[in-house]
Amino acid sequence: MLTRREFFDRISASSIFVFAFGSLLHLPFRGWANWNQDAFHSRQYQIALESLYGSKVLEKTSNIKIQAPDVAENGASVPITVSTSIKEVETLSIFIENNPLPLIASYNLGQYAIPNFSVRVKIAKSSPIHVVVKSQGKLLSSSKKIHVSVGGCAEG
């Protein structure tokens, strides 16, 4: 049988555990606060781009490398690797122009992050892939066309 002291010790220990665990539950919601819903839900590349970056002008650059197959037999899972030698990258975003939802990913990078990402994406139909990097207030971009034999995205 528990003594009164043991009972209160266990209750206080349980309360501390519940409080500590409960305070961790809100952490994923912090990331959602920065989520640009308009950009990710946009159905047109240009509108998604403007929702994410405003009406700034894109400068083409060869310092962004996009590694992806020229022909994807099945658009359900296409590997893409993006890297850049540009310094002080603030954000890096990947768009697939002809997808139902063109904005695939947008990464906010810290000062010491290495801007090198590999992802697998669904591609609805043959389309240019655009990578946009924001650095020192400028928007830099590079594109690559991918031909898709069998689409991987359903409309809707």
PDB file of C-alpha atoms in Angstrom:
ATOM      1  CA  MET A   1       0.000   0.000   0.000  1.00  0.00           C
ATOM      2  CA  LEU A   2       1.217   3.478  -0.838  1.00  0.00           C
ATOM      3  CA  THR A   3       1.969   5.938   1.849  1.00  0.00           C
ATOM      4  CA  ARG A   4       0.776   9.458   1.457  1.00  0.00           C
ATOM      5  CA  ARG A   5       4.332  10.636   0.668  1.00  0.00           C
ATOM      6  CA  GLU A   6       4.844   7.964  -2.045  1.00  0.00           C
ATOM      7  CA  PHE A   7       1.485   8.829  -3.566  1.00  0.00           C
ATOM      8  CA  PHE A   8       2.327  12.547  -3.867  1.00  0.00           C
ATOM      9  CA  ASP A   9       5.839  11.762  -5.132  1.00  0.00           C
ATOM     10  CA  ARG A  10       4.399   9.630  -7.932  1.00  0.00           C
ATOM     11  CA  ILE A  11       1.720  12.184  -8.781  1.00  0.00           C
ATOM     12  CA  SER A  12       4.257  15.012  -8.985  1.00  0.00           C
ATOM     13  CA  ALA A  13       6.642  12.901 -11.102  1.00  0.00           C
ATOM     14  CA  SER A  14       3.770  11.983 -13.425  1.00  0.00           C
ATOM     15  CA  SER A  15       2.692  15.611 -13.669  1.00  0.00           C
ATOM     16  CA  ILE A  16       6.211  16.698 -14.594  1.00  0.00           C
ATOM     17  CA  PHE A  17       6.386  13.984 -17.270  1.00  0.00           C
ATOM     18  CA  VAL A  18       2.983  14.933 -18.717  1.00  0.00           C
ATOM     19  CA  PHE A  19       3.896  18.630 -18.726  1.00  0.00           C
ATOM     20  CA  ALA A  20       7.280  18.001 -20.373  1.00  0.00           C
ATOM     21  CA  PHE A  21       5.836  15.654 -22.996  1.00  0.00           C
ATOM     22  CA  GLY A  22       2.854  17.913 -23.633  1.00  0.00           C
ATOM     23  CA  SER A  23       5.085  20.909 -24.238  1.00  0.00           C
ATOM     24  CA  LEU A  24       6.860  18.966 -27.009  1.00  0.00           C
ATOM     25  CA  LEU A  25       3.621  18.316 -28.882  1.00  0.00           C
ATOM     26  CA  HIS A  26       3.426  21.874 -30.192  1.00  0.00           C
ATOM     27  CA  LEU A  27       6.835  21.745 -31.919  1.00  0.00           C
ATOM     28  CA  PRO A  28       5.605  20.536 -35.338  1.00  0.00           C
ATOM     29  CA  PHE A  29       3.084  23.365 -35.416  1.00  0.00           C
ATOM     30  CA  ARG A  30       5.901  25.937 -35.420  1.00  0.00           C
ATOM     31  CA  GLY A  31       6.908  24.751 -38.880  1.00  0.00           C
ATOM     32  CA  TRP A  32       3.354  25.110 -40.118  1.00  0.00           C
ATOM     33  CA  ALA A  33       3.364  28.775 -39.136  1.00  0.00           C
ATOM     34  CA  ASN A  34       5.816  29.465 -42.005  1.00  0.00           C
ATOM     35  CA  TRP A  35       3.911  27.344 -44.509  1.00  0.00           C
ATOM     36  CA  ASN A  36       2.793  29.392 -47.519  1.00  0.00           C
ATOM     37  CA  GLN A  37      -0.566  27.778 -48.222  1.00  0.00           C
ATOM     38  CA  ASP A  38      -1.345  29.962 -51.261  1.00  0.00           C
ATOM     39  CA  ALA A  39       1.901  28.990 -52.987  1.00  0.00           C
ATOM     40  CA  PHE A  40       1.554  25.257 -52.304  1.00  0.00           C
ATOM     41  CA  HIS A  41      -2.128  25.172 -53.341  1.00  0.00           C
ATOM     42  CA  SER A  42      -1.706  27.239 -56.487  1.00  0.00           C
ATOM     43  CA  ARG A  43      -2.459  25.376 -59.707  1.00  0.00           C
ATOM     44  CA  GLN A  44      -0.299  27.577 -61.956  1.00  0.00           C
ATOM     45  CA  TYR A  45       3.478  27.886 -61.869  1.00  0.00           C
ATOM     46  CA  GLN A  46       3.590  31.677 -62.250  1.00  0.00           C
ATOM     47  CA  ILE A  47       1.016  32.248 -59.486  1.00  0.00           C
ATOM     48  CA  ALA A  48       2.830  29.831 -57.146  1.00  0.00           C
ATOM     49  CA  LEU A  49       6.101  31.641 -57.852  1.00  0.00           C
ATOM     50  CA  GLU A  50       4.559  35.053 -57.126  1.00  0.00           C
ATOM     51  CA  SER A  51       2.842  33.756 -53.961  1.00  0.00           C
ATOM     52  CA  LEU A  52       6.179  32.530 -52.661  1.00  0.00           C
ATOM     53  CA  TYR A  53       8.516  35.325 -53.772  1.00  0.00           C
ATOM     54  CA  GLY A  54       6.380  38.275 -54.831  1.00  0.00           C
ATOM     55  CA  SER A  55       6.893  39.904 -58.209  1.00  0.00           C
ATOM     56  CA  LYS A  56      10.695  39.878 -58.251  1.00  0.00           C
ATOM     57  CA  VAL A  57      12.479  39.187 -61.531  1.00  0.00           C
ATOM     58  CA  LEU A  58      14.231  35.827 -61.942  1.00  0.00           C
ATOM     59  CA  GLU A  59      17.833  35.815 -63.139  1.00  0.00           C
ATOM     60  CA  LYS A  60      18.968  32.706 -65.018  1.00  0.00           C
ATOM     61  CA  THR A  61      22.170  31.164 -63.676  1.00  0.00           C
ATOM     62  CA  SER A  62      24.385  28.181 -64.400  1.00  0.00           C
ATOM     63  CA  ASN A  63      25.348  27.927 -60.710  1.00  0.00           C
ATOM     64  CA  ILE A  64      22.274  25.809 -59.919  1.00  0.00           C
ATOM     65  CA  LYS A  65      22.655  22.166 -60.970  1.00  0.00           C
ATOM     66  CA  ILE A  66      19.594  19.971 -61.552  1.00  0.00           C
ATOM     67  CA  GLN A  67      20.297  16.266 -61.904  1.00  0.00           C
ATOM     68  CA  ALA A  68      17.279  14.373 -63.207  1.00  0.00           C
ATOM     69  CA  PRO A  69      16.650  11.909 -66.003  1.00  0.00           C
ATOM     70  CA  ASP A  70      15.944  13.422 -69.418  1.00  0.00           C
ATOM     71  CA  VAL A  71      13.242  10.769 -69.878  1.00  0.00           C
ATOM     72  CA  ALA A  72      11.235   9.350 -66.970  1.00  0.00           C
ATOM     73  CA  GLU A  73       9.482   6.118 -67.931  1.00  0.00           C
ATOM     74  CA  ASN A  74       7.097   6.453 -65.002  1.00  0.00           C
ATOM     75  CA  GLY A  75       6.275   9.840 -63.486  1.00  0.00           C
ATOM     76  CA  ALA A  76       5.196   8.291 -60.169  1.00  0.00           C
ATOM     77  CA  SER A  77       8.725   8.460 -58.736  1.00  0.00           C
ATOM     78  CA  VAL A  78      11.338  10.599 -60.448  1.00  0.00           C
ATOM     79  CA  PRO A  79      14.647  11.251 -58.643  1.00  0.00           C
ATOM     80  CA  ILE A  80      15.841  14.846 -58.639  1.00  0.00           C
ATOM     81  CA  THR A  81      19.036  16.191 -57.085  1.00  0.00           C
ATOM     82  CA  VAL A  82      19.531  19.931 -56.769  1.00  0.00           C
ATOM     83  CA  SER A  83      22.763  21.625 -55.727  1.00  0.00           C
ATOM     84  CA  THR A  84      24.241  25.075 -56.010  1.00  0.00           C
ATOM     85  CA  SER A  85      27.525  26.852 -55.434  1.00  0.00           C
ATOM     86  CA  ILE A  86      25.726  30.132 -54.713  1.00  0.00           C
ATOM     87  CA  LYS A  87      26.694  31.638 -51.354  1.00  0.00           C
ATOM     88  CA  GLU A  88      24.282  32.761 -48.628  1.00  0.00           C
ATOM     89  CA  VAL A  89      21.263  30.829 -49.905  1.00  0.00           C
ATOM     90  CA  GLU A  90      18.149  31.845 -47.967  1.00  0.00           C
ATOM     91  CA  THR A  91      15.578  29.646 -49.727  1.00  0.00           C
ATOM     92  CA  LEU A  92      15.585  26.967 -52.389  1.00  0.00           C
ATOM     93  CA  SER A  93      12.331  25.987 -54.115  1.00  0.00           C
ATOM     94  CA  ILE A  94      11.486  23.309 -56.672  1.00  0.00           C
ATOM     95  CA  PHE A  95       8.638  23.779 -59.155  1.00  0.00           C
ATOM     96  CA  ILE A  96       7.304  21.350 -61.761  1.00  0.00           C
ATOM     97  CA  GLU A  97       5.483  23.587 -64.199  1.00  0.00           C
ATOM     98  CA  ASN A  98       2.868  21.181 -65.624  1.00  0.00           C
ATOM     99  CA  ASN A  99       1.966  19.417 -62.369  1.00  0.00           C
ATOM    100  CA  PRO A 100      -1.520  19.950 -60.906  1.00  0.00           C
ATOM    101  CA  LEU A 101       0.230  21.668 -57.955  1.00  0.00           C
ATOM    102  CA  PRO A 102       3.528  23.020 -59.337  1.00  0.00           C
ATOM    103  CA  LEU A 103       5.338  23.919 -56.082  1.00  0.00           C
ATOM    104  CA  ILE A 104       6.955  20.680 -54.947  1.00  0.00           C
ATOM    105  CA  ALA A 105       9.243  21.849 -52.147  1.00  0.00           C
ATOM    106  CA  SER A 106      10.549  25.026 -50.575  1.00  0.00           C
ATOM    107  CA  TYR A 107      13.416  24.943 -48.104  1.00  0.00           C
ATOM    108  CA  ASN A 108      14.343  27.812 -45.777  1.00  0.00           C
ATOM    109  CA  LEU A 109      18.051  27.422 -45.155  1.00  0.00           C
ATOM    110  CA  GLY A 110      20.220  28.635 -42.341  1.00  0.00           C
ATOM    111  CA  GLN A 111      23.505  30.424 -42.773  1.00  0.00           C
ATOM    112  CA  TYR A 112      25.621  27.260 -42.638  1.00  0.00           C
ATOM    113  CA  ALA A 113      23.313  24.902 -44.525  1.00  0.00           C
ATOM    114  CA  ILE A 114      24.678  23.165 -47.598  1.00  0.00           C
ATOM    115  CA  PRO A 115      22.180  23.697 -50.436  1.00  0.00           C
ATOM    116  CA  ASN A 116      22.195  20.150 -51.801  1.00  0.00           C
ATOM    117  CA  PHE A 117      18.936  18.159 -51.854  1.00  0.00           C
ATOM    118  CA  SER A 118      17.743  14.878 -53.328  1.00  0.00           C
ATOM    119  CA  VAL A 119      14.025  14.163 -53.595  1.00  0.00           C
ATOM    120  CA  ARG A 120      11.704  11.826 -55.450  1.00  0.00           C
ATOM    121  CA  VAL A 121       8.747  13.571 -57.015  1.00  0.00           C
ATOM    122  CA  LYS A 122       5.623  12.753 -58.969  1.00  0.00           C
ATOM    123  CA  ILE A 123       5.427  14.346 -62.387  1.00  0.00           C
ATOM    124  CA  ALA A 124       2.063  14.438 -64.177  1.00  0.00           C
ATOM    125  CA  LYS A 125       3.351  14.966 -67.718  1.00  0.00           C
ATOM    126  CA  SER A 126       6.406  16.180 -69.581  1.00  0.00           C
ATOM    127  CA  SER A 127       7.402  19.442 -67.997  1.00  0.00           C
ATOM    128  CA  PRO A 128      10.182  21.850 -67.181  1.00  0.00           C
ATOM    129  CA  ILE A 129      11.523  21.654 -63.639  1.00  0.00           C
ATOM    130  CA  HIS A 130      12.410  25.062 -62.232  1.00  0.00           C
ATOM    131  CA  VAL A 131      14.675  25.573 -59.230  1.00  0.00           C
ATOM    132  CA  VAL A 132      14.596  29.035 -57.673  1.00  0.00           C
ATOM    133  CA  VAL A 133      17.201  30.173 -55.150  1.00  0.00           C
ATOM    134  CA  LYS A 134      16.891  33.337 -53.102  1.00  0.00           C
ATOM    135  CA  SER A 135      20.270  34.759 -52.115  1.00  0.00           C
ATOM    136  CA  GLN A 136      21.229  38.277 -51.035  1.00  0.00           C
ATOM    137  CA  GLY A 137      17.832  39.624 -52.093  1.00  0.00           C
ATOM    138  CA  LYS A 138      18.072  38.199 -55.633  1.00  0.00           C
ATOM    139  CA  LEU A 139      16.086  35.378 -57.207  1.00  0.00           C
ATOM    140  CA  LEU A 140      18.237  33.051 -59.284  1.00  0.00           C
ATOM    141  CA  SER A 141      16.820  30.188 -61.327  1.00  0.00           C
ATOM    142  CA  SER A 142      17.671  27.233 -63.480  1.00  0.00           C
ATOM    143  CA  SER A 143      15.439  24.853 -65.437  1.00  0.00           C
ATOM    144  CA  LYS A 144      15.533  21.396 -66.965  1.00  0.00           C
ATOM    145  CA  LYS A 145      12.948  19.738 -69.210  1.00  0.00           C
ATOM    146  CA  ILE A 146      11.894  16.181 -68.341  1.00  0.00           C
ATOM    147  CA  HIS A 147       9.932  14.002 -70.739  1.00  0.00           C
ATOM    148  CA  VAL A 148       7.501  11.646 -68.953  1.00  0.00           C
ATOM    149  CA  SER A 149       6.242   8.481 -70.678  1.00  0.00           C
ATOM    150  CA  VAL A 150       3.558   7.602 -68.082  1.00  0.00           C
ATOM    151  CA  GLY A 151       2.265  10.349 -65.774  1.00  0.00           C
ATOM    152  CA  GLY A 152       2.422   9.978 -62.008  1.00  0.00           C
ATOM    153  CA  CYS A 153      -0.101  12.558 -60.736  1.00  0.00           C
ATOM    154  CA  ALA A 154      -3.858  12.383 -60.710  1.00  0.00           C
ATOM    155  CA  GLU A 155      -5.751  15.583 -61.433  1.00  0.00           C
ATOM    156  CA  GLY A 156      -7.669  16.949 -58.492  1.00  0.00           C
TER     157      GLY A 156
END
